[in-house]
Short mmCIF file of C-alpha atoms in Angstrom, two decimals:
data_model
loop_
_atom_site.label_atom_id
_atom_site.label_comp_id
_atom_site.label_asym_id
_atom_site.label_seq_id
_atom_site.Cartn_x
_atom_site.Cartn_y
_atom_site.Cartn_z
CA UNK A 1115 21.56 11.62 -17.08
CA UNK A 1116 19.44 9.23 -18.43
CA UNK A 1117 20.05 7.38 -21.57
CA UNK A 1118 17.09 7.46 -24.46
CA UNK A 1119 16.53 4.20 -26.49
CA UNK A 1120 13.12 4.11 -28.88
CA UNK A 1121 11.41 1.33 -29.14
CA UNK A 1122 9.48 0.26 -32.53
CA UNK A 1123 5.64 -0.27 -31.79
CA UNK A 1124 2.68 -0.02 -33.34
CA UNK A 1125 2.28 3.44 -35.09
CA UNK A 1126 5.67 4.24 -34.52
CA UNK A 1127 8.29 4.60 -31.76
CA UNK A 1128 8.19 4.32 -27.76
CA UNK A 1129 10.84 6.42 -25.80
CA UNK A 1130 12.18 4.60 -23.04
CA UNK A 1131 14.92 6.04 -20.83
CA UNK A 1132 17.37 3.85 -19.01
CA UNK A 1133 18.33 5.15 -15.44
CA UNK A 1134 21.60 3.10 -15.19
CA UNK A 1135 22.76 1.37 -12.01
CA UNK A 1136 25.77 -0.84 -11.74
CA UNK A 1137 27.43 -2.73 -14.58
CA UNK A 1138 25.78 -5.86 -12.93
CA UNK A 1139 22.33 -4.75 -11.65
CA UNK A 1140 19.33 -6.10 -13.00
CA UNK A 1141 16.56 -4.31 -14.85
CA UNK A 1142 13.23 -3.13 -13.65
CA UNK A 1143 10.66 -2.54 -16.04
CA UNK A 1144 9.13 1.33 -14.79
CA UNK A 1145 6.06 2.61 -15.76
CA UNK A 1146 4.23 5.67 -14.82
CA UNK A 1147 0.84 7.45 -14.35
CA UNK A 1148 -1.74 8.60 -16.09
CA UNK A 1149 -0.59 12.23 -17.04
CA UNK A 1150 3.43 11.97 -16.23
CA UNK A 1151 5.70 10.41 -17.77
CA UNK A 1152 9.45 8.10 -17.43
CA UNK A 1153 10.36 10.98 -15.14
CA UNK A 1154 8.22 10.51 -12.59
CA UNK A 1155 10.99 7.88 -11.18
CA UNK A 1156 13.86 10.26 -10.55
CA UNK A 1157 13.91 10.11 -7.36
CA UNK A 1158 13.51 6.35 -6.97
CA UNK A 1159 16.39 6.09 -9.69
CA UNK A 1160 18.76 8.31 -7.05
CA UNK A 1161 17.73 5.59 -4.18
CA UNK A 1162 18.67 2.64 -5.63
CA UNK A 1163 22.46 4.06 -5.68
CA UNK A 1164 22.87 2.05 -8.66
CA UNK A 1165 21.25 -1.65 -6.90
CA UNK A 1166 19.56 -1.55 -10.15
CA UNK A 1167 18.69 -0.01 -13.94
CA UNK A 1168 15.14 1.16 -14.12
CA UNK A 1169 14.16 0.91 -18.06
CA UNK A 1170 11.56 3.55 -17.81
CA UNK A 1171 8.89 4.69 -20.73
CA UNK A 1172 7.17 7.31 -21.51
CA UNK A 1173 3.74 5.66 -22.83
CA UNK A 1174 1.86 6.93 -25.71
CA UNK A 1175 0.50 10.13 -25.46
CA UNK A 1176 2.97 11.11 -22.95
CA UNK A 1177 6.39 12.66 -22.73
CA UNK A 1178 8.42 11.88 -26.16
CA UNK A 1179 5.91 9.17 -26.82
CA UNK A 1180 3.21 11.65 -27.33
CA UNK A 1181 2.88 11.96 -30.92
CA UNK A 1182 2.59 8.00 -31.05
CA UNK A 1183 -1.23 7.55 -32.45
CA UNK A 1184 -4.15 5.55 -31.40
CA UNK A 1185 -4.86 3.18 -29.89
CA UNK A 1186 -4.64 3.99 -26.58
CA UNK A 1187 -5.76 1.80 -23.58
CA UNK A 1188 -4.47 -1.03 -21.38
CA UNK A 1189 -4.85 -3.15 -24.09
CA UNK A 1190 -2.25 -1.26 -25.99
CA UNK A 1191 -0.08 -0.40 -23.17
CA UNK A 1192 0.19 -3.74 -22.34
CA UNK A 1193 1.69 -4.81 -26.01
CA UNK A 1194 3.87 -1.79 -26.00
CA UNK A 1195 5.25 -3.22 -22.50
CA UNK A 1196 5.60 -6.69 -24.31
CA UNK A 1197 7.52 -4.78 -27.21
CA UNK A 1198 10.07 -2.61 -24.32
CA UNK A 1199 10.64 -6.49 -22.70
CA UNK A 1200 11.63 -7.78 -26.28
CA UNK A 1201 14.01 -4.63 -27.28
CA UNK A 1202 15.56 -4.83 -23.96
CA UNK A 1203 16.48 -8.22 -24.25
CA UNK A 1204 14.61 -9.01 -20.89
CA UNK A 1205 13.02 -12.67 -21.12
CA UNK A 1206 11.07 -11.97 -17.50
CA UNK A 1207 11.55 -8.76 -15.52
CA UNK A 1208 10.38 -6.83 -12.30
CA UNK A 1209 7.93 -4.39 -13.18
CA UNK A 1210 6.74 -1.67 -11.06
CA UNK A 1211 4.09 0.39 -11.74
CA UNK A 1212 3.03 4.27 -10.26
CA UNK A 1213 -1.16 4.89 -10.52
CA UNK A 1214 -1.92 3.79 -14.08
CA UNK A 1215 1.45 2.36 -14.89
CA UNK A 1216 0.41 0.09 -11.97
CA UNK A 1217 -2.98 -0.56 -14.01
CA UNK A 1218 -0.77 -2.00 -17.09
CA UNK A 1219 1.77 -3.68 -14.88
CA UNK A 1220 -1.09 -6.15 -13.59
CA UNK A 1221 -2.61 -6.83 -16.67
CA UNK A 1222 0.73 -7.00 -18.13
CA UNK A 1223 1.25 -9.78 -15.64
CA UNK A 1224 -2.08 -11.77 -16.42
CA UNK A 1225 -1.68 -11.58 -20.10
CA UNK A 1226 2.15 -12.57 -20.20
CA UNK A 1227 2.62 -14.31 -16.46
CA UNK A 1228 5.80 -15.88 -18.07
CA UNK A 1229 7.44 -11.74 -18.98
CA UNK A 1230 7.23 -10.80 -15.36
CA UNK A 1231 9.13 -11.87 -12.34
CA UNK A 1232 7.27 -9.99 -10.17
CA UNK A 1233 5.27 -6.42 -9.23
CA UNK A 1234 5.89 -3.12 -7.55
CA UNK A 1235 2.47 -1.47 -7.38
CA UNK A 1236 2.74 2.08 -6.49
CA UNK A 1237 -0.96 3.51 -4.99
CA UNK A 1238 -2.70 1.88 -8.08
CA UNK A 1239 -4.20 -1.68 -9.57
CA UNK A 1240 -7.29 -1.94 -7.21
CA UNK A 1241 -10.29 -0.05 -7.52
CA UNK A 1242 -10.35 3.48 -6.77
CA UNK A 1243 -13.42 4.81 -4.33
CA UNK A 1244 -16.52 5.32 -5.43
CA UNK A 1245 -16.03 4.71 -9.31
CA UNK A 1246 -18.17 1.62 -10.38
CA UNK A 1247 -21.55 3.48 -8.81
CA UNK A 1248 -20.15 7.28 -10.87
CA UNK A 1249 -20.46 7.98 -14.56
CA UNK A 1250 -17.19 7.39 -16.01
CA UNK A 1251 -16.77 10.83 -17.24
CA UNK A 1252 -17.72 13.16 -14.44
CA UNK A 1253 -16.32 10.89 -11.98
CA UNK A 1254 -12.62 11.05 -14.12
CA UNK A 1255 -13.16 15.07 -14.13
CA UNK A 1256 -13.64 15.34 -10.56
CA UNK A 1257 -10.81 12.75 -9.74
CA UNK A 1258 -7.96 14.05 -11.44
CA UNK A 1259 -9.27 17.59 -11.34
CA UNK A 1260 -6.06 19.67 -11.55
CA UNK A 1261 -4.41 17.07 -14.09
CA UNK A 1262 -6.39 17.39 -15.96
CA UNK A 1263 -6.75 21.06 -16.56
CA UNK A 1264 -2.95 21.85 -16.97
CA UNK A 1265 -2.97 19.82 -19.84
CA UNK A 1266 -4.66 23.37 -21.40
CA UNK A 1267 -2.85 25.57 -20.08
CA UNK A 1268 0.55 27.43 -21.19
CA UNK A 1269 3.47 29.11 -19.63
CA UNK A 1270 6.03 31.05 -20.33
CA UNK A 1271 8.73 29.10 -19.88
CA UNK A 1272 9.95 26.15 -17.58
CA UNK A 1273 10.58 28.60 -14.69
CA UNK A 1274 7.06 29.25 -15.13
CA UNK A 1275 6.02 25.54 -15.22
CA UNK A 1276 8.16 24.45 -12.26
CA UNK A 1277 6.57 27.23 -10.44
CA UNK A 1278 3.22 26.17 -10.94
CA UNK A 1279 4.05 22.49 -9.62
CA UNK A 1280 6.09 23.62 -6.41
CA UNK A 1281 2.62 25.28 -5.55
CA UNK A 1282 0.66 22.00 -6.52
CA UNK A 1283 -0.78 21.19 -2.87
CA UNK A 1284 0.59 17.02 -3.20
CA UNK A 1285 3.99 18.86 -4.39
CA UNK A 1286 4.05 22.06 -1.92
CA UNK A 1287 5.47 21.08 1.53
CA UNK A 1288 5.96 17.33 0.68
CA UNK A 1289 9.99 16.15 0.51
CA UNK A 1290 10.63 16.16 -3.07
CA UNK A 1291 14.14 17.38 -4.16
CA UNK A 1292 13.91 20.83 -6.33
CA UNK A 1293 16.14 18.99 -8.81
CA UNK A 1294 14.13 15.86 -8.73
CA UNK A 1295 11.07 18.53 -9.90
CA UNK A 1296 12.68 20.42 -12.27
CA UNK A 1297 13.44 17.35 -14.35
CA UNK A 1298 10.17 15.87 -13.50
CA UNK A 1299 8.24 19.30 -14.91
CA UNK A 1300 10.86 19.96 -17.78
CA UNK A 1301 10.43 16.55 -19.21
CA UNK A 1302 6.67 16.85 -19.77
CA UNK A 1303 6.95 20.51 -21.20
CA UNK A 1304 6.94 20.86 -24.67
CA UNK A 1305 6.64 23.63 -27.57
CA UNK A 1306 7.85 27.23 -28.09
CA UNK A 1307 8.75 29.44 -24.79
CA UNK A 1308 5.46 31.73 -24.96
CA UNK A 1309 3.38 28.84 -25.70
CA UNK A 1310 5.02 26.10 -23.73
CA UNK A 1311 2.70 23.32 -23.01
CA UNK A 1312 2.12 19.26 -21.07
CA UNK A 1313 3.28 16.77 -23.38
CA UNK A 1314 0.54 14.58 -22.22
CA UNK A 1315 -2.18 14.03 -25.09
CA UNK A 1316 -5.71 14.54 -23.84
CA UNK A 1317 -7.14 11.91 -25.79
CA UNK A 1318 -5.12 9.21 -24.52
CA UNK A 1319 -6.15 10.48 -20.86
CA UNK A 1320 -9.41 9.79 -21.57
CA UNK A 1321 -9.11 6.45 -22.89
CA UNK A 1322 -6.71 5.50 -20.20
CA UNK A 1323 -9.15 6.26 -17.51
CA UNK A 1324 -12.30 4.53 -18.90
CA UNK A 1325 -10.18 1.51 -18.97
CA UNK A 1326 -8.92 2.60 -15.90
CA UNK A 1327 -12.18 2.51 -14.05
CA UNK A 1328 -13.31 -1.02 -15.41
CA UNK A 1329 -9.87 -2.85 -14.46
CA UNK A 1330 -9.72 -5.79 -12.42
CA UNK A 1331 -6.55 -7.75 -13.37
CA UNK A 1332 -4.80 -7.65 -9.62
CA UNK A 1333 -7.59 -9.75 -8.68
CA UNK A 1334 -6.50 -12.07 -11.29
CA UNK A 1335 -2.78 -12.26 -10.46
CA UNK A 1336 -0.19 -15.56 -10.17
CA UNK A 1337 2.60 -13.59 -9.43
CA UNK A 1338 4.56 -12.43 -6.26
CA UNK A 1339 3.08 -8.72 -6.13
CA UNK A 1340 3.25 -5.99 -3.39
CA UNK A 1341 1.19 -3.03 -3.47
CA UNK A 1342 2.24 0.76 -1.74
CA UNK A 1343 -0.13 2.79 -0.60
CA UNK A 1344 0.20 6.64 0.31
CA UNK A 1345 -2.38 7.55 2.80
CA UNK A 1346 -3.23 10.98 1.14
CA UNK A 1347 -4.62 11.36 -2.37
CA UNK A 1348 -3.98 13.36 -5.47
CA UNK A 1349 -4.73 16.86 -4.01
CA UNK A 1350 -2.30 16.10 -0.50
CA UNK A 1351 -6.44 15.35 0.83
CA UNK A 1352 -7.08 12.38 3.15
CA UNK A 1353 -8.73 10.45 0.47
CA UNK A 1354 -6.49 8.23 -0.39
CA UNK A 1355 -6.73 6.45 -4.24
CA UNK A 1356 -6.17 3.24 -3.05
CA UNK A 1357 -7.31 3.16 1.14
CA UNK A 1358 -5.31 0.71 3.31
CA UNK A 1359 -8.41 -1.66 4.13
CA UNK A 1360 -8.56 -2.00 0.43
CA UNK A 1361 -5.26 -3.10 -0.12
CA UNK A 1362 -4.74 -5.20 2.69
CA UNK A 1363 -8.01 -7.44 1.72
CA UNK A 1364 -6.78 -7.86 -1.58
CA UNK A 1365 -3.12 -9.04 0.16
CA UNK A 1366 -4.61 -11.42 2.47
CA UNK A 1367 -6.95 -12.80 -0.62
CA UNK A 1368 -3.59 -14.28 -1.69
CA UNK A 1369 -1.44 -14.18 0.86
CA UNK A 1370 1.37 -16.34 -0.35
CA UNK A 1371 2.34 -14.32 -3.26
CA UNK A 1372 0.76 -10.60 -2.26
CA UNK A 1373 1.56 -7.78 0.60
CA UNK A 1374 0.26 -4.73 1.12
CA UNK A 1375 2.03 -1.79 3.02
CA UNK A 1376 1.37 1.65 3.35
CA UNK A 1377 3.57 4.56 2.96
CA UNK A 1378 3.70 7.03 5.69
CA UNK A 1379 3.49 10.89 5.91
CA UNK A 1380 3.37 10.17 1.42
CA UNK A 1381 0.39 11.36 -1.13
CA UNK A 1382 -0.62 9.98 -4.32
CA UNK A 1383 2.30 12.19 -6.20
CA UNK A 1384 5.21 11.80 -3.99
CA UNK A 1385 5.12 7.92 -3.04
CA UNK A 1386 7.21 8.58 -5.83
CA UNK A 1387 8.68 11.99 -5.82
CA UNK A 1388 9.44 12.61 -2.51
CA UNK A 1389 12.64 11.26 -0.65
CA UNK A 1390 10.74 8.87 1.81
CA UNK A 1391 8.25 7.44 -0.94
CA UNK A 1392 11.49 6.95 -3.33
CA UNK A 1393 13.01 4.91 -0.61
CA UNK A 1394 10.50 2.31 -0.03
CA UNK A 1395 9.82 1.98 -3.82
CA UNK A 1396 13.31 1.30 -3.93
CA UNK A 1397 14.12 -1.10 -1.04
CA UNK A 1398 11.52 -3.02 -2.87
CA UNK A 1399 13.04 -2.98 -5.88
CA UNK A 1400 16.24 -4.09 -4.24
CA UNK A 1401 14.21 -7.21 -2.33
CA UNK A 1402 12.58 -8.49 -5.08
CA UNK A 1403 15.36 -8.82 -7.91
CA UNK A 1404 17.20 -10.61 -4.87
CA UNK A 1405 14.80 -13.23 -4.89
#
């Protein structure tokens, strides 16, 4: 069970929830996509065995964040991140970042180099296919396609919700724990049973994303960085979000502080969800607060 603290920020309060390892363990800073939310890192929480304390948030618009207002973007992601540091008491961390959360953990790192030990980034920072030569908003509609539309849809209950993720096609078949789902799914549900909704606000979705699509801050990094890749994409298709050649020529433009591995048999959603994408997120975890 994690444990809740909020955070004061601008507009209001940040929900962060601490995933607690050993009395002695240090902290990693987690932050997650662009419609999930702190529980996206479960699984990865279970795999440490208690090597280390994730501290991870549910950013604005998302999860018990969500009724935090405007303004939304990396820019303000990356001061709420600066605000989480503070309240934790954590003068430079690890931060590891899943699709978008990767997005604000690299700019995090080129704004405030001297907050952050090093970077986790989980299938995200680079460029994703195809985006720079799309419009920004048909290409975000295609791309996230069925993220986007259960944000307006409703169910029942959370039997109902769970039921419609276990037959998402990244979820259905992949190795994610049902337990691991359940608390992933429950966690972004919100309202009334009979008109139970995502937690996730629409508006900061779309703000996120245009940001999103215009980043370029792992280019830019000083810091000791790995990136995971899955080889599959959002949908379990072979289209990865962030394609091996990619990652691997931004590693070996820096080659001293940056690696680039791949993920096998893993798709966009469980890098992170699933048992052998949770493992490799968490043996770097392990690695890199060694160091």
């Amino acid at each position: 069970m994690a444990e809740r603290l909020d955070v004061p920020v601008a507009g209001g309060e940040l929900a962060v929830y601490r995933f607690a390892g050993a009395p002695d363990a240090p902290t990693a800073l987690t932050i997650h996509g662009i419609t999930s939310s702190s529980h996206t890192w479960v699984a990865v929480a279970r795999a440490l065995g208690g090597r280390a304390t994730l501290a991870a948030v549910d950013l604005r618009g998302r999860g018990r964040s969500n009724q935090l207002p405007e303004p939304f973007g990396l820019p303000a992601h990356v001061a709420d991140m600066a605000s989480v540091l503070d309240a934790l008491g954590l003068e430079r961390a690890l931060i590891v970042g899943h699709s978008l959360g990767a997005y604000i953990a690299a700019a995090l790192a080129v704004e405030h180099p001297e907050r952050v030990a090093g970077l986790i980034l989980v299938d995200g920072a680079l460029p994703i296919p195809g985006a720079r030569d799309a419009p920004p908003g048909p290409f975000l509609e295609a791309f996230l396609g069925a993220a986007l539309s259960r944000l307006s849809l409703v169910f029942a209950d959370r039997p109902a919700y769970r039921d419609w993720w276990s037959q998402h096609p990244a979820i259905s078949g992949a190795d994610i724990e049902p337990d691991d789902l359940a608390a992933y799914a429950d966690h972004d549900l919100i309202g009334p049973e009979g008109e139970m909704r995502s937690a996730v606000n629409p508006d900061s979705v779309a703000a996120d994303g245009r940001d999103v699509l215009e980043a370029s801050a792992a280019d830019a990094l000083a810091v000791p960085a790995v990136l995971l890749c899955a080889p599959r994409g959002l949908a379990n298709e072979p289209n990865p979000m962030q394609p091996l050649p990619l990652v691997r020529r931004w590693a070996d433009a820096d080659p001293d502080r940056r690696r680039g591995l791949q993920v096998a048999d893993t798709n966009h959603y469980s890098i992170v969800l699933g048992r052998r994408g949770a493992a490799a997120v968490a043996a770097e975890i392990v690695d890199q607060s060694q160091t």
